Coordinates of C-alpha atoms in Angstrom, one line a residue:
M1 CA 0.0 0.0 0.0
T2 CA 1.3 3.5 -0.8
S3 CA 1.6 6.4 1.5
S4 CA -1.8 6.4 3.3
T5 CA -2.8 10.0 4.0
P6 CA -1.9 13.6 3.3
V7 CA 0.5 15.2 5.8
Y8 CA -0.5 18.3 7.7
A9 CA 2.4 20.6 8.1
A10 CA 0.5 23.3 10.0
W11 CA -2.4 23.3 12.4
N12 CA -5.7 24.0 10.8
R13 CA -9.4 23.2 11.3
R14 CA -9.2 19.8 9.6
A15 CA -6.1 18.8 11.5
W16 CA -7.7 19.6 14.8
A17 CA -10.9 17.8 13.8
L18 CA -9.0 14.7 13.0
L19 CA -7.0 14.8 16.2
A20 CA -10.3 15.3 18.2
V21 CA -11.8 12.2 16.7
L22 CA -8.7 10.0 17.3
C23 CA -8.4 11.3 20.8
S24 CA -12.0 10.5 21.5
V25 CA -11.7 7.0 20.3
L26 CA -8.6 6.4 22.5
F27 CA -10.4 8.0 25.5
L28 CA -13.3 5.6 25.0
D29 CA -11.0 2.6 24.9
G30 CA -9.2 3.7 28.2
L31 CA -12.6 4.6 29.8
D32 CA -14.1 1.2 29.0
L33 CA -11.0 -0.7 30.1
S34 CA -11.1 0.8 33.7
M35 CA -14.8 1.4 34.2
V36 CA -15.9 -2.2 34.4
G37 CA -13.4 -3.0 37.1
V38 CA -15.2 -1.0 39.7
A39 CA -18.5 -2.7 38.8
L40 CA -17.3 -6.3 39.2
P41 CA -19.0 -6.9 42.7
S42 CA -22.4 -5.7 41.3
I43 CA -22.0 -7.8 38.1
E44 CA -21.1 -10.9 40.2
A45 CA -24.2 -10.5 42.4
D46 CA -26.6 -9.7 39.6
L47 CA -25.6 -12.5 37.2
N48 CA -24.6 -15.0 39.9
L49 CA -21.1 -15.4 38.4
S50 CA -18.4 -17.7 39.9
T51 CA -15.1 -16.2 40.9
T52 CA -13.5 -17.6 37.7
Q53 CA -16.1 -16.1 35.5
L54 CA -15.8 -12.7 37.2
G55 CA -12.1 -12.7 36.6
W56 CA -12.7 -13.3 33.0
V57 CA -14.9 -10.3 32.7
V58 CA -11.6 -8.4 32.9
S59 CA -9.3 -11.0 31.4
A60 CA -11.3 -11.5 28.3
Y61 CA -10.7 -7.8 27.3
V62 CA -7.0 -8.3 27.9
L63 CA -7.0 -11.5 25.9
G64 CA -8.7 -9.8 22.9
Y65 CA -6.6 -6.7 23.1
G66 CA -3.2 -8.1 23.8
G67 CA -3.6 -11.1 21.6
L68 CA -4.7 -9.2 18.4
L69 CA -2.7 -6.0 18.6
L70 CA 0.0 -7.0 16.2
L71 CA -2.5 -8.3 13.7
G72 CA -4.6 -5.1 14.2
G73 CA -1.6 -2.8 13.6
R74 CA -0.5 -4.6 10.4
T75 CA -4.1 -4.7 9.2
A76 CA -4.2 -0.9 9.4
D77 CA -1.0 -0.7 7.3
L78 CA -2.2 -3.1 4.6
F79 CA -5.9 -2.5 4.3
G80 CA -6.3 1.1 5.3
R81 CA -6.1 3.0 8.6
K82 CA -9.4 4.8 8.1
R83 CA -11.2 1.6 7.2
T84 CA -9.7 -0.3 10.2
L85 CA -10.6 2.5 12.6
I86 CA -14.2 2.7 11.5
I87 CA -14.9 -1.0 11.4
G88 CA -13.2 -1.5 14.8
L89 CA -15.3 1.4 16.3
A90 CA -18.5 -0.2 14.9
V91 CA -17.7 -3.5 16.5
F92 CA -17.0 -1.7 19.8
A93 CA -20.4 -0.1 19.6
A94 CA -22.2 -3.4 18.9
A95 CA -20.4 -5.1 21.8
S96 CA -21.4 -2.2 24.1
A97 CA -25.0 -2.6 23.1
V98 CA -24.8 -6.4 23.9
G99 CA -23.4 -5.6 27.4
T100 CA -26.3 -3.4 28.3
V101 CA -28.9 -6.2 27.9
V102 CA -27.0 -9.5 28.4
E103 CA -28.3 -11.8 31.1
D104 CA -25.7 -14.6 30.8
G105 CA -22.2 -14.5 32.2
T106 CA -20.7 -16.3 29.2
L107 CA -22.2 -13.8 26.7
L108 CA -20.9 -10.9 28.9
I109 CA -17.4 -12.4 28.8
L110 CA -17.7 -12.8 25.0
S111 CA -18.7 -9.2 24.6
R112 CA -15.7 -8.1 26.6
F113 CA -13.4 -10.2 24.4
V114 CA -14.9 -8.6 21.3
K115 CA -14.5 -5.1 22.8
G116 CA -10.8 -5.9 23.5
A117 CA -10.4 -7.2 20.0
S118 CA -11.9 -4.0 18.5
A119 CA -9.5 -1.9 20.6
A120 CA -6.7 -4.0 19.2
F121 CA -7.5 -2.6 15.8
T122 CA -8.5 1.0 16.6
A123 CA -5.6 1.8 18.9
P124 CA -2.7 1.1 16.4
A125 CA -4.8 2.5 13.6
G126 CA -5.3 5.8 15.5
L127 CA -1.7 6.2 16.5
S128 CA -0.4 5.4 13.0
L129 CA -2.9 7.9 11.6
I130 CA -1.3 10.5 13.7
T131 CA 2.3 9.5 12.8
T132 CA 1.5 9.5 9.1
T133 CA -0.8 12.5 9.0
F134 CA 1.1 15.1 11.1
A135 CA 4.5 16.2 10.0
Q136 CA 7.4 14.7 11.9
G137 CA 8.9 17.0 14.5
P138 CA 7.2 19.5 16.9
M139 CA 3.8 19.2 15.2
R140 CA 3.7 15.4 15.5
N141 CA 5.1 15.4 19.0
R142 CA 2.4 17.8 20.1
A143 CA -0.3 15.7 18.5
I144 CA 1.0 12.5 20.2
G145 CA 1.2 14.4 23.5
I146 CA -2.4 15.4 23.3
Y147 CA -3.4 12.0 22.1
S148 CA -1.6 10.3 25.0
A149 CA -3.3 12.7 27.5
F150 CA -6.7 11.6 26.3
G151 CA -5.8 7.9 26.6
A152 CA -4.4 8.3 30.1
T153 CA -7.3 10.5 31.2
G154 CA -9.8 8.0 29.9
F155 CA -8.2 5.2 31.9
S156 CA -7.8 7.2 35.1
S157 CA -11.3 8.8 34.9
G158 CA -12.9 5.5 34.2
L159 CA -12.3 4.5 37.8
I160 CA -14.3 7.4 39.1
I161 CA -17.0 7.4 36.4
G162 CA -17.4 3.7 36.8
G163 CA -17.9 4.1 40.5
L164 CA -20.6 6.8 40.0
L165 CA -22.4 4.8 37.3
T166 CA -22.3 1.6 39.3
E167 CA -24.3 3.5 42.0
I168 CA -27.1 3.7 39.4
G169 CA -26.6 0.2 38.0
W170 CA -23.6 -1.8 36.6
R171 CA -25.1 -1.9 33.0
W172 CA -24.6 1.9 32.8
T173 CA -20.8 1.1 32.6
F174 CA -21.6 -0.5 29.3
A175 CA -24.4 1.8 28.1
A176 CA -22.4 5.0 28.7
A177 CA -19.9 4.2 25.9
L178 CA -22.6 3.4 23.3
P179 CA -23.9 6.9 22.4
V180 CA -20.3 8.3 22.2
A181 CA -19.2 5.4 19.9
V182 CA -22.3 6.0 17.6
A183 CA -21.5 9.8 17.5
L184 CA -17.9 9.1 16.5
L185 CA -19.1 6.6 13.8
A186 CA -21.1 9.4 12.3
I187 CA -18.3 12.0 12.4
A188 CA -15.2 9.8 11.6
P189 CA -16.0 9.2 7.9
R190 CA -16.0 12.9 7.2
V191 CA -13.0 13.8 9.2
V192 CA -10.5 11.0 8.8
P193 CA -8.6 11.3 5.5
K194 CA -9.0 8.7 2.8
D195 CA -6.4 6.0 2.4
I196 CA -4.5 6.7 -0.8
G197 CA -3.8 3.7 -3.0
R198 CA -5.2 0.2 -2.5
G199 CA -4.5 -2.5 0.0
L200 CA -3.1 -5.9 -0.8
S201 CA -5.4 -8.5 -2.3
H202 CA -6.2 -11.8 -0.6
R203 CA -3.7 -13.4 -2.9
H204 CA -0.8 -11.3 -1.5
Y205 CA -2.0 -11.4 2.1
D206 CA 0.1 -13.6 4.3
L207 CA -2.6 -15.9 5.6
P208 CA -0.3 -18.5 7.2
G209 CA 1.6 -15.7 9.0
A210 CA -1.7 -14.2 10.2
A211 CA -3.0 -17.6 11.5
T212 CA 0.2 -18.5 13.4
L213 CA 0.7 -14.9 14.8
T214 CA -2.9 -14.7 16.0
S215 CA -3.1 -18.2 17.5
G216 CA 0.3 -17.8 19.1
M217 CA -0.4 -14.4 20.7
L218 CA -3.9 -15.4 21.9
L219 CA -2.6 -18.6 23.5
L220 CA 0.4 -16.7 25.1
V221 CA -1.9 -14.1 26.7
Y222 CA -4.3 -16.7 27.7
T223 CA -1.6 -18.7 29.4
I224 CA -0.3 -15.6 31.3
V225 CA -3.8 -14.8 32.5
E226 CA -4.5 -18.3 33.7
A227 CA -1.1 -19.1 35.2
P228 CA -1.8 -17.8 38.7
G229 CA -4.8 -20.1 39.0
Q230 CA -3.3 -23.1 37.3
G231 CA 0.2 -22.8 38.8
W232 CA 3.2 -21.5 37.0
T233 CA 4.9 -24.9 36.9
S234 CA 1.7 -26.9 36.2
A235 CA 1.7 -29.2 33.2
R236 CA -1.1 -27.2 31.6
T237 CA 0.8 -23.9 31.9
L238 CA 4.1 -25.3 30.7
A239 CA 2.4 -27.1 27.7
S240 CA 0.5 -23.9 26.8
T241 CA 3.7 -21.8 27.0
A242 CA 5.6 -24.3 24.8
I243 CA 2.8 -24.4 22.2
S244 CA 2.4 -20.6 22.1
L245 CA 6.2 -20.1 21.7
G246 CA 6.3 -22.8 19.1
L247 CA 3.6 -21.1 17.1
L248 CA 5.4 -17.7 17.3
A249 CA 8.6 -19.4 16.2
L250 CA 6.8 -20.9 13.2
F251 CA 5.4 -17.4 12.5
A252 CA 9.0 -16.0 12.4
R253 CA 10.1 -18.8 10.1
I254 CA 7.1 -18.1 7.7
E255 CA 7.8 -14.4 7.7
S256 CA 11.5 -14.9 6.9
R257 CA 10.6 -16.8 3.8
S258 CA 7.5 -14.9 2.7
A259 CA 7.7 -12.6 -0.4
T260 CA 5.0 -10.5 1.2
P261 CA 5.4 -10.9 5.0
L262 CA 2.7 -9.8 7.4
V263 CA 5.5 -8.5 9.7
R264 CA 8.8 -7.6 8.2
L265 CA 11.2 -8.9 10.8
G266 CA 13.8 -6.3 9.9
I267 CA 11.7 -3.7 11.8
L268 CA 13.0 -5.3 15.0
R269 CA 16.5 -4.0 14.1
S270 CA 15.2 -0.5 15.1
G271 CA 17.0 0.2 18.4
R272 CA 14.5 3.0 19.2
L273 CA 11.5 0.6 18.7
L274 CA 13.0 -2.1 20.9
R275 CA 13.9 0.3 23.7
A276 CA 10.4 1.7 23.5
A277 CA 8.9 -1.8 23.6
G278 CA 11.0 -2.7 26.6
G279 CA 10.1 0.5 28.4
A280 CA 6.4 -0.1 27.7
F281 CA 6.7 -3.6 29.1
V282 CA 8.2 -2.5 32.4
M283 CA 6.2 0.7 32.8
F284 CA 2.7 -0.7 32.4
G285 CA 3.7 -4.0 34.1
A286 CA 4.9 -2.1 37.2
Y287 CA 1.8 0.2 37.1
A288 CA -0.6 -2.7 36.8
G289 CA 1.0 -4.5 39.7
F290 CA 1.0 -1.3 41.8
Q291 CA -2.7 -0.6 41.1
F292 CA -3.6 -4.1 42.0
I293 CA -1.8 -4.1 45.3
L294 CA -3.0 -0.6 46.3
T295 CA -6.6 -1.5 45.5
L296 CA -6.4 -4.6 47.8
Y297 CA -4.7 -2.5 50.5
L298 CA -7.2 0.3 50.5
Q299 CA -10.4 -1.7 50.1
G300 CA -9.4 -5.0 51.7
L301 CA -7.3 -3.9 54.6
L302 CA -8.5 -0.3 55.2
G303 CA -12.1 -0.8 54.2
W304 CA -12.3 2.0 51.7
S305 CA -15.2 2.0 49.2
P306 CA -14.6 1.6 45.4
L307 CA -15.3 5.3 44.8
Q308 CA -12.9 6.4 47.6
T309 CA -10.2 4.2 46.1
A310 CA -10.8 5.7 42.7
L311 CA -10.6 9.2 44.1
A312 CA -7.2 8.3 45.7
F313 CA -5.8 8.0 42.2
L314 CA -7.3 11.3 41.1
P315 CA -4.2 13.6 41.7
A316 CA -2.1 11.4 39.4
G317 CA -4.9 11.4 36.7
V318 CA -5.2 15.2 36.8
M319 CA -1.4 15.6 36.5
I320 CA -1.3 13.2 33.6
A321 CA -4.1 15.1 31.8
V322 CA -2.4 18.5 32.2
A323 CA 1.2 17.6 31.8
S324 CA 0.8 15.4 28.8
L325 CA -0.5 18.3 26.8
R326 CA 3.0 19.9 27.1
M327 CA 5.0 16.8 26.4
G328 CA 5.6 17.5 22.7
A329 CA 7.5 20.7 23.5
L330 CA 9.5 18.9 26.3
I331 CA 10.5 16.1 23.9
D332 CA 11.7 18.6 21.3
R333 CA 13.7 20.5 23.9
F334 CA 15.3 17.7 26.0
G335 CA 15.1 14.6 23.9
A336 CA 13.3 11.3 24.6
A337 CA 16.1 9.5 26.5
R338 CA 16.4 12.2 29.2
L339 CA 12.7 12.4 29.8
L340 CA 12.5 8.6 30.0
A341 CA 15.3 8.6 32.6
I342 CA 13.6 11.2 34.7
G343 CA 10.2 9.6 34.3
F344 CA 11.3 6.1 35.4
T345 CA 13.1 7.8 38.4
A346 CA 9.8 9.3 39.4
F347 CA 8.1 5.9 39.1
A348 CA 10.8 4.2 41.2
G349 CA 10.4 6.9 43.8
A350 CA 6.6 6.6 43.8
Y351 CA 6.7 2.8 44.3
G352 CA 9.5 3.1 46.9
L353 CA 7.4 5.4 49.0
A354 CA 4.4 3.1 48.7
T355 CA 6.4 0.3 50.4
Q356 CA 6.0 2.4 53.6
I357 CA 2.3 1.7 53.9
G358 CA 1.0 0.7 57.3
E359 CA -2.2 -0.5 59.1
S360 CA -3.5 3.0 59.1
L361 CA -3.1 5.8 56.5
D362 CA -3.0 9.5 56.4
Y363 CA -3.6 10.2 52.7
T364 CA -1.9 13.6 52.6
T365 CA 1.4 12.3 53.9
G366 CA 1.2 8.6 53.2
L367 CA -0.2 8.4 49.7
L368 CA -0.4 11.8 48.0
P369 CA 3.4 12.1 47.4
T370 CA 3.3 8.7 45.7
M371 CA 0.4 9.9 43.5
I372 CA 2.2 13.1 42.5
L373 CA 5.4 11.1 41.5
L374 CA 3.2 8.6 39.7
G375 CA 1.6 11.5 37.7
V376 CA 5.1 12.8 36.8
G377 CA 6.4 9.4 35.7
F378 CA 3.3 8.6 33.7
S379 CA 3.3 12.0 32.0
L380 CA 7.0 11.8 31.0
V381 CA 7.1 8.1 30.0
F382 CA 3.8 7.3 28.3
T383 CA 3.9 9.9 25.5
T384 CA 7.7 9.7 25.0
L385 CA 7.6 5.9 24.4
Q386 CA 5.0 6.4 21.6
V387 CA 7.2 9.0 20.0
E388 CA 10.3 6.8 20.3
A389 CA 8.6 3.7 18.9
T390 CA 7.3 5.4 15.7
T391 CA 10.2 7.8 14.9
G392 CA 12.2 6.7 11.9
V393 CA 9.7 4.0 10.9
G394 CA 8.4 4.1 7.3
D395 CA 4.8 5.2 6.8
N396 CA 3.9 1.7 5.5
E397 CA 4.9 0.2 8.9
Q398 CA 3.6 2.8 11.3
G399 CA 0.7 0.6 12.3
L400 CA 3.0 -2.4 12.9
A401 CA 5.3 -0.2 15.1
A402 CA 2.2 1.0 17.1
G403 CA 1.1 -2.6 17.4
I404 CA 4.4 -3.8 18.8
L405 CA 4.4 -1.0 21.3
Q406 CA 0.9 -1.6 22.4
T407 CA 1.5 -5.3 22.7
S408 CA 4.4 -4.7 24.9
F409 CA 2.2 -2.6 27.2
Q410 CA -0.4 -5.3 27.4
I411 CA 1.9 -8.3 27.8
G412 CA 3.9 -6.4 30.5
G413 CA 0.6 -5.6 32.3
A414 CA -0.7 -9.1 32.1
L415 CA 2.6 -10.9 33.1
V416 CA 3.5 -8.6 36.0
M417 CA -0.2 -8.6 37.2
A418 CA -0.1 -12.4 37.2
A419 CA 3.2 -12.5 39.1
V420 CA 2.1 -10.0 41.7
S421 CA -1.2 -11.8 42.1
A422 CA 0.7 -15.0 42.8
I423 CA 2.8 -13.2 45.4
V424 CA -0.2 -11.8 47.1
S425 CA -2.3 -15.0 47.0
T426 CA 0.5 -17.1 48.4
G427 CA 1.2 -14.9 51.5
A428 CA -2.0 -13.0 52.1
G429 CA -4.6 -15.7 52.1
I430 CA -7.4 -16.5 54.5
G431 CA -6.3 -16.3 58.1
A432 CA -3.4 -14.0 57.5
S433 CA -3.0 -11.2 60.0
P434 CA -2.9 -7.5 59.0
A435 CA 0.8 -7.4 59.7
E436 CA 1.4 -10.5 57.5
T437 CA -0.7 -9.1 54.7
L438 CA 1.2 -5.8 54.8
D439 CA 4.5 -7.7 54.5
V440 CA 3.3 -9.4 51.4
F441 CA 2.0 -6.1 49.9
R442 CA 5.4 -4.6 50.6
T443 CA 7.1 -7.5 48.9
G444 CA 5.0 -7.0 45.8
L445 CA 5.6 -3.2 45.8
T446 CA 9.4 -3.9 46.0
V447 CA 9.1 -6.0 42.9
V448 CA 7.2 -3.2 41.2
A449 CA 9.9 -0.7 42.2
G450 CA 12.6 -2.9 40.8
L451 CA 10.8 -2.9 37.4
A452 CA 10.9 0.9 37.5
V453 CA 14.6 0.8 38.1
A454 CA 15.0 -1.6 35.2
G455 CA 13.2 1.0 33.0
F456 CA 15.6 3.7 34.2
L457 CA 18.6 1.5 33.3
L458 CA 17.0 1.0 29.8
S459 CA 16.7 4.7 29.3
L460 CA 20.3 5.2 30.3
F461 CA 21.3 2.9 27.5
G462 CA 19.4 5.2 25.1
L463 CA 21.5 8.1 26.5
Q464 CA 24.7 6.3 26.1
V465 CA 24.0 5.4 22.5
R466 CA 23.3 9.0 21.6
F467 CA 26.4 10.3 23.4
A468 CA 28.5 7.6 21.7
D469 CA 27.3 8.9 18.4
G470 CA 28.8 12.3 19.4
R471 CA 25.4 14.0 19.4
T472 CA 23.5 15.7 22.2
P473 CA 20.1 13.9 22.9
V474 CA 18.0 17.0 22.5
S475 CA 16.1 15.9 19.4
T476 CA 13.8 13.0 18.8
H477 CA 15.0 12.7 15.2
D478 CA 18.3 11.1 16.0
S479 CA 18.5 7.3 15.9

């Protein structure tokens, strides 16, 4: 497929309209991902779900999203970003409608999988539309900064909005997204630029590669999600892991011999993309583990309500929403590597402070500093990783780069969440005293802080590469 869209070199009404639609789609994805978590107890009681089924209300979304992101990103490159975005949004709207009326737990889980799958196509399509439509440099960095702010704000505000809607009824956490999705479906065809050129025909589409990639990724994410319950060393977990890795190895072999590969393996030679993917893995993995432990601590040990817990995260969410809008200018001035180093330092500080939690909590002194540092870290790292991953990548592979980055976020979140969940369930089970439970929480938070340190070391490698090249890392355009 040829270059997909015209490039905006200056801000005008059409550029702002496009960015507004893409930001709204990402906001909706983030909102939907976090809203349902607060409603889980109400869903469990109303539909009489088992504990396993309830867990899959969340995990099914992760499975669809993380398992199909690479396919979604490449589909946007090959068959058109506008087409992929609109079809994905339509599927999201349909799944939201099902969630408002469903009376069966299995159908609810299926609708969550479909919503995750739709996000796996809209997220890389949206980011690649930005990176191919806005001129590289300050304009693109500003657009990505605003785009990231909406995604992070949607995720953080979903906790609060979900808590408020659940007071009315849990189905509102599904229904609220439906009118917004329908409105975006009406606007997007007029605002999103047409894809120039034509996509590959089915004769040139790498069907064996698509089949092995999709099955391998779905099985890998499924194995990670199920591992805490099945046991990390159980025969089922080990067999699933071996099969998923075997499928991915077969995929790599197919791609290396294909005349029209679904994924050009040479893209993995991009140092910036690999560093961004590694940073995404540890950043979101650490954050997912932190949020899991802190929620258990506040609600399980201190007895806070879901809404109170959501409000505890509000300062971080506000900082992310405000600071991310300025990230484009900061990246242009200081360079990605420096901002990543500072951001991961803030993350490490936030999680380190959180290890001091006790059997009682003064929010102002005991948790607010953590939330402020968390907001700083998220603001600096999230946007910068997206700029790093897509800079220097050809327009025909922007969706693929976005898919690799987003997959790293999701795999990191799922894997670390599973590991932290195993730590907590092993040491903080039924009969554990508050002091014993706190010790387990602190152990989990120490692991999370260690991941943030790993992210800092990874960002230092980026600095060393740039200085070894004899250049100052003040521009995102160096490689």
